[in-house]
Amino acid sequence: MRSTLFALVLLGFALWFWSEARRYHERAVSVVKRAVSNSGAQLLDDTVSLRSLGLARTSGGRMGLRRTYSFELSFDRVNRKRGSLTLLGRHNEILELPEADETDMW
């Protein structure tokens, strides 16, 4: 009986964690697409991938998950540049977008 209850609680936690991970990934994709579009670049492969996950303190002093996502973009559809987005808890912490240089202009 205890092992069944433990397994159900563990399964519930795993499903909750997966659901939260999907929700934050969708948020990251939305933020990145908007930022890349505003910069005049193109998000390559429509891919934003989780690069790291860890614990950190929020501005309020509470513990939260810090998620760092990476993505590739291009200003000229030839040269790839890498960017990243870091979410801390529910807030955007750092968005790193490379700038276009003269080699990226057509």
XYZ file of N, CA and C in Angstrom:
318
model
N 0.815 -1.192 0.000
C 0.000 0.000 0.000
C 0.863 1.262 0.000
N 1.890 1.297 0.851
C 2.762 2.471 0.909
C 3.521 2.663 -0.396
N 4.009 1.567 -0.957
C 4.774 1.693 -2.195
C 3.893 2.171 -3.336
N 2.625 1.771 -3.357
C 1.700 2.246 -4.390
C 1.446 3.733 -4.228
N 1.222 4.167 -3.009
C 1.000 5.581 -2.734
C 2.245 6.395 -3.102
N 3.406 5.904 -2.724
C 4.649 6.586 -3.057
C 4.821 6.698 -4.576
N 4.520 5.619 -5.285
C 4.635 5.623 -6.749
C 3.676 6.628 -7.363
N 2.459 6.725 -6.834
C 1.485 7.688 -7.353
C 1.915 9.125 -7.088
N 2.440 9.380 -5.900
C 2.933 10.722 -5.572
C 4.113 11.078 -6.472
N 5.011 10.137 -6.668
C 6.167 10.368 -7.535
C 5.728 10.619 -8.977
N 4.778 9.851 -9.456
C 4.242 10.052 -10.802
C 3.568 11.413 -10.921
N 2.803 11.792 -9.912
C 2.159 13.108 -9.904
C 3.171 14.233 -9.962
N 4.235 14.100 -9.176
C 5.288 15.122 -9.185
C 5.968 15.189 -10.549
N 6.249 14.048 -11.143
C 6.899 14.018 -12.458
C 6.009 14.665 -13.519
N 4.712 14.394 -13.473
C 3.788 15.010 -14.438
C 3.695 16.516 -14.240
N 3.668 16.958 -12.979
C 3.634 18.388 -12.692
C 4.910 19.062 -13.201
N 6.063 18.454 -12.922
C 7.334 19.033 -13.351
C 7.404 19.110 -14.878
N 6.960 18.069 -15.566
C 6.953 18.061 -17.031
C 6.037 19.163 -17.556
N 4.858 19.313 -16.961
C 3.913 20.347 -17.379
C 4.506 21.739 -17.196
N 5.157 21.990 -16.060
C 5.802 23.280 -15.810
C 6.941 23.522 -16.800
N 7.714 22.495 -17.080
C 8.822 22.631 -18.038
C 8.290 23.019 -19.408
N 7.206 22.412 -19.843
C 6.589 22.741 -21.140
C 6.095 24.192 -21.143
N 5.470 24.595 -20.037
C 4.938 25.963 -19.952
C 6.063 26.995 -20.044
N 7.155 26.767 -19.337
C 8.275 27.706 -19.389
C 8.969 27.671 -20.745
N 9.042 26.514 -21.367
C 9.624 26.429 -22.705
C 8.787 27.233 -23.696
N 7.468 27.106 -23.632
C 6.599 27.876 -24.524
C 6.763 29.370 -24.289
N 6.927 29.767 -23.048
C 7.163 31.179 -22.741
C 8.491 31.642 -23.342
N 9.529 30.821 -23.188
C 10.837 31.172 -23.740
C 10.761 31.315 -25.256
N 10.075 30.411 -25.925
C 9.930 30.491 -27.382
C 9.244 31.791 -27.763
N 8.190 32.152 -27.058
C 7.464 33.385 -27.347
C 8.346 34.621 -27.172
N 9.077 34.685 -26.066
C 9.961 35.831 -25.795
C 11.048 35.925 -26.861
N 11.666 34.797 -27.191
C 12.756 34.782 -28.168
C 12.246 35.175 -29.552
N 11.123 34.620 -29.981
C 10.584 34.957 -31.304
C 10.307 36.451 -31.414
N 9.723 37.028 -30.377
C 9.425 38.458 -30.389
C 10.712 39.285 -30.449
N 11.701 38.930 -29.630
C 12.951 39.688 -29.581
C 13.730 39.568 -30.887
N 13.794 38.366 -31.438
C 14.525 38.162 -32.693
C 13.845 38.917 -33.823
N 12.540 38.868 -33.883
C 11.796 39.589 -34.918
C 12.010 41.098 -34.791
N 11.979 41.615 -33.564
C 12.200 43.047 -33.344
C 13.608 43.487 -33.713
N 14.568 42.558 -33.677
C 15.951 42.914 -34.011
C 16.214 42.840 -35.515
N 15.223 42.384 -36.287
C 15.398 42.279 -37.725
C 16.063 40.986 -38.159
N 16.160 40.034 -37.271
C 16.804 38.759 -37.584
C 15.736 37.676 -37.759
N 16.212 36.480 -38.049
C 15.335 35.324 -38.214
C 15.786 34.242 -37.236
N 14.821 33.680 -36.521
C 15.109 32.558 -35.630
C 15.306 31.321 -36.489
N 16.462 30.712 -36.395
C 16.774 29.562 -37.240
C 16.207 28.280 -36.655
N 15.695 27.447 -37.493
C 15.160 26.138 -37.137
C 13.993 26.219 -36.153
N 13.507 27.421 -35.857
C 12.428 27.610 -34.879
C 12.690 26.830 -33.599
N 13.958 26.792 -33.183
C 14.343 25.967 -32.039
C 14.900 26.817 -30.906
N 14.320 26.634 -29.739
C 14.821 27.208 -28.493
C 14.984 26.023 -27.559
N 16.219 25.750 -27.135
C 16.455 24.533 -26.355
C 17.029 24.860 -24.973
N 16.620 24.055 -24.004
C 17.094 24.223 -22.641
C 18.563 23.827 -22.564
N 19.380 24.762 -22.088
C 20.815 24.500 -21.980
C 21.221 24.161 -20.555
N 20.591 24.825 -19.572
C 20.922 24.512 -18.181
C 19.731 24.799 -17.278
N 19.747 24.124 -16.141
C 18.684 24.244 -15.146
C 19.335 24.164 -13.778
N 19.033 25.132 -12.923
C 19.638 25.123 -11.595
C 18.858 25.978 -10.617
N 19.260 25.960 -9.378
C 18.628 26.758 -8.337
C 19.345 28.086 -8.181
N 18.563 29.134 -7.902
C 19.135 30.460 -7.660
C 18.145 31.253 -6.820
N 18.621 32.304 -6.212
C 17.753 33.175 -5.408
C 17.138 34.248 -6.304
N 15.836 34.476 -6.120
C 15.149 35.534 -6.847
C 15.442 36.870 -6.174
N 14.968 37.956 -6.778
C 15.207 39.276 -6.195
C 14.536 39.410 -4.820
N 13.502 38.625 -4.572
C 12.838 38.631 -3.276
C 13.510 37.748 -2.243
N 14.591 37.076 -2.618
C 15.328 36.237 -1.693
C 14.854 34.797 -1.626
N 13.856 34.451 -2.407
C 13.348 33.078 -2.407
C 14.122 32.233 -3.401
N 14.111 30.938 -3.169
C 14.763 30.025 -4.112
C 13.847 29.809 -5.314
N 14.447 29.772 -6.482
C 13.698 29.532 -7.699
C 14.564 28.791 -8.701
N 13.941 28.317 -9.748
C 14.688 27.632 -10.801
C 15.178 28.642 -11.825
N 16.442 28.541 -12.157
C 17.027 29.352 -13.231
C 17.158 28.444 -14.440
N 16.454 28.820 -15.514
C 16.476 28.060 -16.761
C 17.163 28.903 -17.817
N 18.151 28.337 -18.482
C 18.827 29.036 -19.563
C 18.569 28.294 -20.867
N 18.040 29.028 -21.824
C 17.716 28.477 -23.137
C 18.663 29.073 -24.170
N 19.018 28.294 -25.178
C 19.857 28.808 -26.253
C 19.109 28.674 -27.571
N 19.508 29.496 -28.521
C 18.883 29.506 -29.835
C 19.868 30.095 -30.836
N 19.583 29.892 -32.111
C 20.419 30.459 -33.165
C 19.568 31.374 -34.029
N 20.194 32.454 -34.471
C 19.516 33.413 -35.326
C 20.446 33.849 -36.436
N 19.857 34.474 -37.435
C 20.646 34.959 -38.560
C 20.059 36.278 -39.041
N 20.958 37.185 -39.411
C 20.532 38.453 -39.988
C 20.503 38.388 -41.511
N 21.275 37.465 -42.087
C 21.381 37.382 -43.550
C 21.028 36.003 -44.102
N 20.518 35.129 -43.276
C 20.136 33.761 -43.640
C 21.326 32.891 -44.049
N 22.533 33.345 -43.784
C 23.726 32.567 -44.100
C 24.538 32.326 -42.827
N 24.900 33.383 -42.158
C 25.719 33.294 -40.948
C 24.852 33.086 -39.722
N 25.212 32.073 -38.938
C 24.479 31.773 -37.709
C 25.146 32.460 -36.528
N 24.313 32.954 -35.624
C 24.794 33.531 -34.371
C 23.979 32.912 -33.244
N 24.594 32.783 -32.097
C 23.945 32.138 -30.967
C 23.495 33.188 -29.956
N 22.310 32.993 -29.429
C 21.770 33.849 -28.380
C 21.306 32.995 -27.223
N 20.930 33.654 -26.129
C 20.432 32.900 -24.981
C 19.406 33.728 -24.209
N 18.567 33.034 -23.513
C 17.563 33.639 -22.638
C 17.620 32.910 -21.311
N 17.693 33.674 -20.227
C 17.694 33.086 -18.890
C 16.446 33.551 -18.154
N 15.683 32.590 -17.668
C 14.510 32.864 -16.846
C 14.844 32.489 -15.414
N 14.507 33.355 -14.482
C 14.672 33.049 -13.069
C 13.297 33.096 -12.441
N 12.833 31.949 -12.016
C 11.453 31.880 -11.543
C 10.529 32.188 -12.707
N 9.657 33.141 -12.522
C 8.715 33.525 -13.582
C 9.151 34.755 -14.355
N 10.346 35.230 -14.117
C 10.786 36.482 -14.719
C 11.941 36.274 -15.695
N 11.966 37.106 -16.734
C 13.099 37.123 -17.662
C 14.262 37.768 -16.917
N 15.374 37.078 -16.880
C 16.540 37.614 -16.176
C 17.524 38.223 -17.169
N 17.926 37.458 -18.169
C 18.918 37.930 -19.145
C 18.510 37.460 -20.532
N 18.516 38.385 -21.486
C 18.323 38.046 -22.893
C 19.555 38.528 -23.633
N 20.297 37.598 -24.217
C 21.505 37.935 -24.965
C 21.248 37.722 -26.447
N 21.195 38.830 -27.177
C 21.027 38.790 -28.626
C 22.273 39.387 -29.268
N 22.901 38.665 -30.169
C 24.041 39.253 -30.867
C 23.553 40.357 -31.802
N 24.428 41.284 -32.091
C 24.072 42.363 -33.009
C 24.577 42.031 -34.404
N 23.908 42.610 -35.384
C 24.339 42.435 -36.771
C 25.604 43.252 -36.992
N 26.515 42.713 -37.762
C 27.686 43.480 -38.169
C 27.666 43.621 -39.690
N 28.646 44.299 -40.236
C 28.642 44.563 -41.680
C 28.730 43.288 -42.542
N 29.249 42.200 -42.004
C 29.294 40.963 -42.779
C 27.931 40.301 -42.867
N 26.994 40.728 -42.003
C 25.660 40.131 -42.009
C 24.691 40.853 -42.948
N 25.112 41.954 -43.493
C 24.214 42.713 -44.370
C 24.340 42.248 -45.802
N 23.235 42.185 -46.489
C 23.241 41.695 -47.861
C 23.721 42.764 -48.771
